[in-house]
């Protein structure tokens, strides 16, 4: 990511940008006044960049505590007549949906763009979701860019469209647009930023009568969609084979037709607006096709809508054979409707449908690739070296083992979701959504009257605490539940790129702001709270054990800054294994440090049959020093007992 690319202001100049940067640039060109988001991959960089550019371009940017609040702030700016942008990922759309559903009914005033960045194949998400279905339910237009240039152009156009139809407009991006780079032409910055004002006639409410207004707006949008400049057809006139696609599928389709040498036989209908459909534009092309191939990621959204359209306009279209996910001919990497498509999957699908012979790579390429992969060291998904969460999980696991009553742990969304994995000691037994670990723990904590006697722990991160845990904690206090909430406070929103949150006293624009420590919030609720350093594993274990003896809802904040933040700042003593003391295979559950504790910096020297520390990876947290049963792991220059 290059922040420099966003500072170029030479109109007409081409600059290499990612899709996320292009959306941020578009917001600036469109004269946006208000930008809000909650951190979430793959789109975190949009608000991150707008925060850095806020002062230069006289806009307000905020990391909100959750997506619902983010959308409400942006909606209010729109109600006052200025342009606003809100950025979420699909899980965030779920959180904001309650507000969104009413907002499309109440209508808007200043241009309001909602960027929803889906994550096909869930590269950085806990689940895979196609947000287009929710956007359709919300009665809002869906624009799907295919390149970073289109991401910018469509976002600028989306503000105008929003003001025309008085609705929020969705830019549906995906990971391969967010993070792909391409040349983007710099446009002029709209200088005519309005003074926000709400007059007495400005009313934004919703009731049953507004449903009819929504439907009228959708009908108007469908008319506008017929002329939408980002819909286009390319290929031979009246092609009998037609690809219908949107988003990155358009780029893959072009590449596939070129590789297969059939550009002169197959046409591509590229939709820039996926909802509502430009029905006449589509039917005009269906009229000459006898086979249609749908290319899209995750669910068959366009496929279903267009097949329904063809059924309604049956008398106008030629008898058509449809191919896509529903027929099983087009598939993501894990099957139809699952995950990303890419140029390879598209080429294979088209070759199969068009009955063309195609050899994916020169002979021997597969073996060569496989032999190269063998040289890459195996890496299990694990907490980073020195991560305080590893120490916290080890302490909670140890405390529950000492407690011996089959304690259960409810998890949450963040780096610490790795508590589901072997390297997180498989401690988490349920992970649903942001903040839901607290609600689940509450439910279990109320089962004592039926004889449920297992201790209950919820583990959430600091950013998640502010996002959605607080209402669940109030509910627990109100309803007198019995569980321990452990807040893993690494003083940042680590998983999405170290964004600030209310516990830090910094905002998205880098300004100092109110600092709301978690323990003060908990104190304000009248709940008992302790704060402890998880690097002291023995002390943390005792603290968890002791707190589990207490009845009622109680909170333990385990505070230690993310190892990736401190690694940049601190110089700490080097950690090494005294090979004379290491007993290797004889140790605990066989090589405790490298196998069981599972820090990526702690590795096994097969030749010496001893543990060693990988200096390049070790963040020198010192936690393994206190855990080695042989005291074989040492801090350079620190005597035993001093640490
Ligand atoms: S000190 Fe030990 S636990 Fe900490 S990062 Fe280094 S090897 Fe890992
Ligand atoms: S925990 Fe200590 S004794 Fe066991 S393998 Fe690691 S360094 Fe060796």
PDB file of N, CA and C and ligand atoms in Angstrom, residues 385-386 575 599 601 613 618-622 624, ligand 1:
ATOM      1  N   UNK A 385       5.175 -14.728  17.272  1.00  0.00           N
ATOM      2  CA  UNK A 385       6.167 -14.895  18.333  1.00  0.00           C
ATOM      3  C   UNK A 385       6.004 -13.763  19.341  1.00  0.00           C
ATOM      4  N   UNK A 386       5.949 -14.117  20.605  1.00  0.00           N
ATOM      5  CA  UNK A 386       5.845 -13.102  21.659  1.00  0.00           C
ATOM      6  C   UNK A 386       4.444 -12.560  21.864  1.00  0.00           C
ATOM      7  N   UNK A 575      17.005 -14.082  23.860  1.00  0.00           N
ATOM      8  CA  UNK A 575      16.563 -15.330  24.498  1.00  0.00           C
ATOM      9  C   UNK A 575      17.267 -16.496  23.801  1.00  0.00           C
ATOM     10  N   UNK A 599       5.247 -21.476  20.197  1.00  0.00           N
ATOM     11  CA  UNK A 599       5.682 -20.166  19.704  1.00  0.00           C
ATOM     12  C   UNK A 599       6.479 -20.391  18.407  1.00  0.00           C
ATOM     13  N   UNK A 601       8.858 -18.949  17.174  1.00  0.00           N
ATOM     14  CA  UNK A 601      10.309 -18.718  17.284  1.00  0.00           C
ATOM     15  C   UNK A 601      11.017 -19.870  17.980  1.00  0.00           C
ATOM     16  N   UNK A 613      16.143 -21.260  19.718  1.00  0.00           N
ATOM     17  CA  UNK A 613      15.287 -20.088  19.474  1.00  0.00           C
ATOM     18  C   UNK A 613      15.727 -19.451  18.163  1.00  0.00           C
ATOM     19  N   UNK A 618      12.054 -14.407  17.052  1.00  0.00           N
ATOM     20  CA  UNK A 618      11.751 -14.174  18.483  1.00  0.00           C
ATOM     21  C   UNK A 618      11.560 -12.691  18.777  1.00  0.00           C
ATOM     22  N   UNK A 619      10.472 -12.379  19.474  1.00  0.00           N
ATOM     23  CA  UNK A 619      10.222 -10.998  19.899  1.00  0.00           C
ATOM     24  C   UNK A 619      10.673 -10.746  21.331  1.00  0.00           C
ATOM     25  N   UNK A 620      11.373 -11.712  21.895  1.00  0.00           N
ATOM     26  CA  UNK A 620      12.016 -11.574  23.214  1.00  0.00           C
ATOM     27  C   UNK A 620      11.025 -11.247  24.329  1.00  0.00           C
ATOM     28  N   UNK A 621       9.847 -11.903  24.281  1.00  0.00           N
ATOM     29  CA  UNK A 621       8.859 -11.646  25.336  1.00  0.00           C
ATOM     30  C   UNK A 621       9.280 -12.287  26.650  1.00  0.00           C
ATOM     31  N   UNK A 622      10.048 -13.378  26.558  1.00  0.00           N
ATOM     32  CA  UNK A 622      10.546 -14.024  27.772  1.00  0.00           C
ATOM     33  C   UNK A 622       9.577 -15.009  28.398  1.00  0.00           C
ATOM     34  N   UNK A 624       8.550 -17.985  27.412  1.00  0.00           N
ATOM     35  CA  UNK A 624       9.016 -19.376  27.416  1.00  0.00           C
ATOM     36  C   UNK A 624      10.095 -19.584  28.487  1.00  0.00           C
TER      37      UNK A 624
HETATM   38  S1  LIG B   1      10.934 -15.316  24.145  1.00  0.00           S
HETATM   39 FE1  LIG B   1      10.187 -17.388  23.813  1.00  0.00          FE
HETATM   40  S2  LIG B   1       7.935 -17.227  23.748  1.00  0.00           S
HETATM   41 FE2  LIG B   1       8.783 -15.151  23.515  1.00  0.00          FE
HETATM   42  S3  LIG B   1       8.913 -14.846  21.294  1.00  0.00           S
HETATM   43 FE3  LIG B   1      10.916 -15.634  21.928  1.00  0.00          FE
HETATM   44  S4  LIG B   1      10.760 -17.852  21.703  1.00  0.00           S
HETATM   45 FE4  LIG B   1       8.667 -17.044  21.645  1.00  0.00          FE
END
